[in-house]
Coordinates of C-alpha atoms in Angstrom, one line a residue:
X1 CA -23.0 -38.6 66.8
X2 CA -19.4 -39.8 66.9
X3 CA -20.1 -42.1 63.9
X4 CA -21.5 -39.2 61.9
X5 CA -18.4 -37.1 62.7
X6 CA -16.1 -39.9 61.6
X7 CA -18.0 -40.3 58.3
X8 CA -17.8 -36.6 57.6
X9 CA -14.1 -36.5 58.4
X10 CA -13.5 -39.5 56.1
X11 CA -15.3 -37.8 53.2
X12 CA -13.3 -34.6 53.8
X13 CA -10.1 -36.6 53.7
X14 CA -11.1 -38.2 50.5
X15 CA -11.6 -34.8 48.8
X16 CA -8.4 -33.5 50.2
X17 CA -6.5 -36.4 48.7
X18 CA -8.1 -35.9 45.2
X19 CA -5.4 -34.2 42.9
X20 CA -6.1 -30.7 41.7
X21 CA -6.8 -30.5 37.9
X22 CA -3.7 -29.5 35.9
X23 CA -3.4 -25.9 34.8
X24 CA -4.5 -25.1 31.2
X25 CA -1.6 -25.1 28.9
X26 CA -0.3 -21.6 28.0
X27 CA -0.9 -20.5 24.4
X28 CA 2.1 -21.3 22.3
X29 CA 2.4 -17.8 20.7
X30 CA 6.2 -17.8 20.7
X31 CA 6.3 -21.3 19.0
X32 CA 3.8 -20.1 16.4
X33 CA 5.8 -17.0 15.7
X34 CA 9.0 -19.1 15.2
X35 CA 7.3 -21.6 12.9
X36 CA 5.8 -18.8 10.8
X37 CA 9.2 -17.1 10.5
X38 CA 10.8 -20.4 9.5
X39 CA 8.2 -20.9 6.8
X40 CA 8.8 -17.4 5.5
X41 CA 12.6 -17.8 5.5
X42 CA 12.4 -21.2 3.8
X43 CA 9.7 -20.4 1.2
X44 CA 9.5 -16.6 0.9
X45 CA 6.3 -14.6 0.9
X46 CA 4.6 -17.1 -1.5
X47 CA 4.6 -19.7 1.3
X48 CA 2.3 -17.6 3.4
X49 CA -1.4 -16.5 2.7
X50 CA -2.1 -12.8 3.2
X51 CA -3.2 -13.1 6.8
X52 CA 0.0 -14.9 7.8
X53 CA 2.2 -12.4 6.0
X54 CA 0.3 -9.6 7.8
X55 CA 0.8 -11.4 11.1
X56 CA 4.5 -11.4 10.4
X57 CA 4.5 -7.7 9.7
X58 CA 2.6 -7.1 12.9
X59 CA 5.2 -8.9 15.0
X60 CA 7.5 -5.8 15.0
X61 CA 4.7 -3.6 16.5
X62 CA 3.2 -6.2 18.9
X63 CA 6.0 -7.9 20.6
X64 CA 4.0 -10.6 22.4
X65 CA 0.7 -12.4 21.9
X66 CA -1.3 -13.6 19.0
X67 CA -1.5 -11.2 16.1
X68 CA -3.6 -13.5 13.9
X69 CA -7.0 -12.1 15.0
X70 CA -5.8 -8.5 14.3
X71 CA -4.4 -9.5 10.9
X72 CA -7.8 -11.1 10.0
X73 CA -9.7 -8.0 11.2
X74 CA -7.5 -5.7 9.1
X75 CA -8.0 -7.8 6.0
X76 CA -11.7 -8.0 6.6
X77 CA -11.8 -4.2 6.9
X78 CA -10.0 -3.6 3.6
X79 CA -11.5 -6.0 1.1
X80 CA -9.3 -8.9 2.0
X81 CA -6.3 -7.2 0.4
X82 CA -2.8 -7.1 1.9
X83 CA -1.9 -4.2 -0.3
X84 CA -5.0 -2.2 0.7
X85 CA -4.1 -2.7 4.4
X86 CA -0.6 -1.4 3.9
X87 CA -1.7 1.6 1.8
X88 CA -4.7 2.5 3.9
X89 CA -4.7 6.0 5.5
X90 CA -3.7 6.1 9.2
X91 CA -7.1 7.3 10.3
X92 CA -8.9 4.4 8.6
X93 CA -6.5 1.9 10.1
X94 CA -7.1 3.2 13.6
X95 CA -10.8 2.5 13.2
X96 CA -10.0 -1.2 13.3
X97 CA -10.2 -2.6 16.9
X98 CA -6.7 -3.3 18.2
X99 CA -4.9 -0.9 16.0
X100 CA -2.8 1.7 17.8
X101 CA 0.0 4.1 17.0
X102 CA 2.7 1.4 17.0
X103 CA 0.8 -0.7 14.4
X104 CA 0.1 2.3 12.2
X105 CA 3.7 3.5 12.4
X106 CA 5.0 0.1 11.4
X107 CA 2.5 -0.4 8.5
X108 CA 3.5 3.0 7.2
X109 CA 7.2 2.1 7.4
X110 CA 6.5 -1.0 5.3
X111 CA 4.6 1.1 2.8
X112 CA 7.4 3.6 2.5
X113 CA 10.0 0.9 2.1
X114 CA 8.1 -0.8 -0.7
X115 CA 7.5 2.5 -2.5
X116 CA 11.2 3.5 -2.2
X117 CA 12.4 0.2 -3.5
X118 CA 10.1 0.3 -6.5
X119 CA 11.1 3.9 -7.2
X120 CA 14.8 3.1 -7.2
X121 CA 14.2 0.1 -9.5
X122 CA 12.3 2.3 -12.0
X123 CA 15.2 4.8 -12.1
X124 CA 17.6 2.0 -13.1
X125 CA 15.8 0.8 -16.2
X126 CA 13.6 1.6 -19.1
X127 CA 10.3 2.6 -17.7
X128 CA 8.4 1.0 -20.6
X129 CA 10.1 -2.4 -20.1
X130 CA 8.7 -2.4 -16.6
X131 CA 5.3 -0.8 -17.3
X132 CA 3.5 -3.1 -14.9
X133 CA 5.8 -1.8 -12.1
X134 CA 5.1 1.8 -13.1
X135 CA 1.3 1.2 -12.8
X136 CA 1.8 -0.8 -9.6
X137 CA 3.9 2.0 -8.1
X138 CA 1.4 4.8 -9.1
X139 CA -1.6 2.7 -7.9
X140 CA 0.1 2.0 -4.5
X141 CA 1.2 5.6 -4.0
X142 CA -1.9 7.4 -5.0
X143 CA -5.1 5.3 -5.5
X144 CA -6.3 5.7 -1.9
X145 CA -5.5 9.4 -1.3
X146 CA -8.6 11.2 0.0
X147 CA -7.9 14.2 -2.3
X148 CA -6.7 14.6 -5.9
X149 CA -3.0 14.7 -6.5
X150 CA -1.3 15.4 -9.9
X151 CA 2.1 13.8 -10.2
X152 CA 4.6 13.8 -13.1
X153 CA 7.2 11.2 -14.0
X154 CA 10.0 12.9 -15.9
X155 CA 12.0 10.7 -18.4
X156 CA 15.2 11.1 -20.2
X157 CA 15.7 10.1 -23.9
X158 CA 16.3 6.5 -22.9
X159 CA 13.0 6.4 -21.1
X160 CA 14.6 6.2 -17.7
X161 CA 13.1 8.0 -14.7
X162 CA 14.8 11.3 -13.9
X163 CA 12.4 12.5 -11.3
X164 CA 9.0 11.7 -9.8
X165 CA 7.3 14.8 -8.5
X166 CA 4.0 15.9 -7.1
X167 CA 3.0 19.0 -9.2
X168 CA -0.3 19.9 -7.6
X169 CA -2.7 18.8 -4.8
X170 CA -6.3 19.8 -5.0
X171 CA -9.7 18.9 -3.5
X172 CA -11.7 15.7 -3.4
X173 CA -12.6 16.0 -7.1
X174 CA -10.4 18.7 -8.7
X175 CA -6.7 19.5 -9.1
X176 CA -5.6 22.7 -10.8
X177 CA -2.9 22.0 -13.4
X178 CA -1.0 24.6 -15.4
X179 CA 0.5 23.3 -18.7
X180 CA 3.3 25.9 -18.8
X181 CA 4.5 24.9 -15.3
X182 CA 4.7 21.2 -16.5
X183 CA 6.7 22.1 -19.5
X184 CA 8.9 24.5 -17.6
X185 CA 9.8 21.9 -15.0
X186 CA 10.6 19.3 -17.8
X187 CA 13.0 21.8 -19.3
X188 CA 14.7 22.4 -16.0
X189 CA 15.3 18.7 -15.6
X190 CA 16.3 18.2 -19.2
X191 CA 13.5 15.7 -19.6
X192 CA 12.4 14.7 -23.1
X193 CA 9.2 13.0 -22.1
X194 CA 6.7 12.9 -19.2
X195 CA 4.1 10.6 -17.9
X196 CA 1.2 12.4 -16.2
X197 CA -0.5 10.7 -13.3
X198 CA -3.4 11.7 -11.1
X199 CA -5.9 9.9 -8.8
X200 CA -9.7 9.9 -8.5
X201 CA -10.7 9.6 -4.9
X202 CA -14.2 8.5 -6.0
X203 CA -12.8 5.1 -6.9
X204 CA -13.7 5.4 -10.6
X205 CA -10.7 5.9 -13.0
X206 CA -12.8 7.0 -15.9
X207 CA -11.4 10.3 -17.3
X208 CA -13.5 13.4 -17.3
X209 CA -13.7 15.9 -20.1
X210 CA -11.5 18.2 -18.0
X211 CA -8.9 15.5 -17.7
X212 CA -8.9 15.0 -21.5
X213 CA -8.7 18.7 -22.2
X214 CA -5.9 19.3 -19.8
X215 CA -3.9 16.4 -21.2
X216 CA -4.2 17.8 -24.7
X217 CA -3.1 21.3 -23.5
X218 CA 0.0 19.9 -22.0
X219 CA 0.7 17.8 -25.1
X220 CA 0.4 20.9 -27.3
X221 CA 2.5 23.0 -25.0
X222 CA 5.3 20.5 -25.0
X223 CA 5.3 19.6 -28.7
X224 CA 7.3 22.7 -30.0
X225 CA 10.0 22.0 -27.3
X226 CA 10.3 18.3 -28.2
X227 CA 8.8 17.2 -24.9
X228 CA 6.5 14.2 -25.4
X229 CA 3.6 13.2 -23.2
X230 CA 3.9 9.4 -23.3
X231 CA 0.8 8.7 -21.2
X232 CA -1.6 10.0 -18.7
X233 CA -2.6 7.5 -16.0
X234 CA -5.6 7.9 -13.8
X235 CA -5.5 5.6 -10.7
X236 CA -8.3 4.8 -8.3
X237 CA -9.4 2.0 -6.0
X238 CA -11.3 0.5 -8.9
X239 CA -8.2 0.2 -11.1
X240 CA -6.6 2.5 -13.6
X241 CA -7.0 4.2 -17.0
X242 CA -4.2 4.7 -19.5
X243 CA -4.9 7.5 -22.0
X244 CA -2.5 5.8 -24.5
X245 CA -4.3 2.4 -24.2
X246 CA -7.6 4.2 -24.7
X247 CA -6.1 6.2 -27.6
X248 CA -6.9 9.5 -25.9
X249 CA -3.5 10.9 -26.7

């Protein structure tokens, strides 16, 4: 009996002397954030793929932890497009697991800042020398709206932007537009030309017969007053249509 107790005690002593396993290393989230910021600062946005740039944007809303999984979920939910994530409606963003008010608010701030910057740049130069920027601005601003919106870019005689105004907002597939109001507003702003823009929430930028008829009515109303319709852009998730490129003007 004594021998058995001694053997048990020796075995217990052996286990007590065995060192405990080291704790698992903590995730190096802070180090990853610092390295990502350094790569951005040294190489600009081109140094980062979309998911890492989105990670960087999310840092302001999520102060600690790993934002990579959320960035990848957001991109997966919006066709792998950074631009579509930034421009997505707040309600759709919140459908993605892990997106709360703070994330939505910050993404909308980034969207507003980008749009404001582009709008200011357009005001400072000939619109037609930066036509790709005009299309990019209109697409970012309007292509994902859930209802139709009719916007007008008013230009001076040097083709610089005087004003960018929403003229009408309609339903999911129709916006009432009144040619006389368009011309009246152009006269008020001393504009000599306009670019008409509206969106198709369906995702298809193909103009309807009503779109074509309305454009011709505005063109005819402006002609006697020397107000030119330079173009009519229809923007949608699937791209855009330029009436001038299609020779519909």
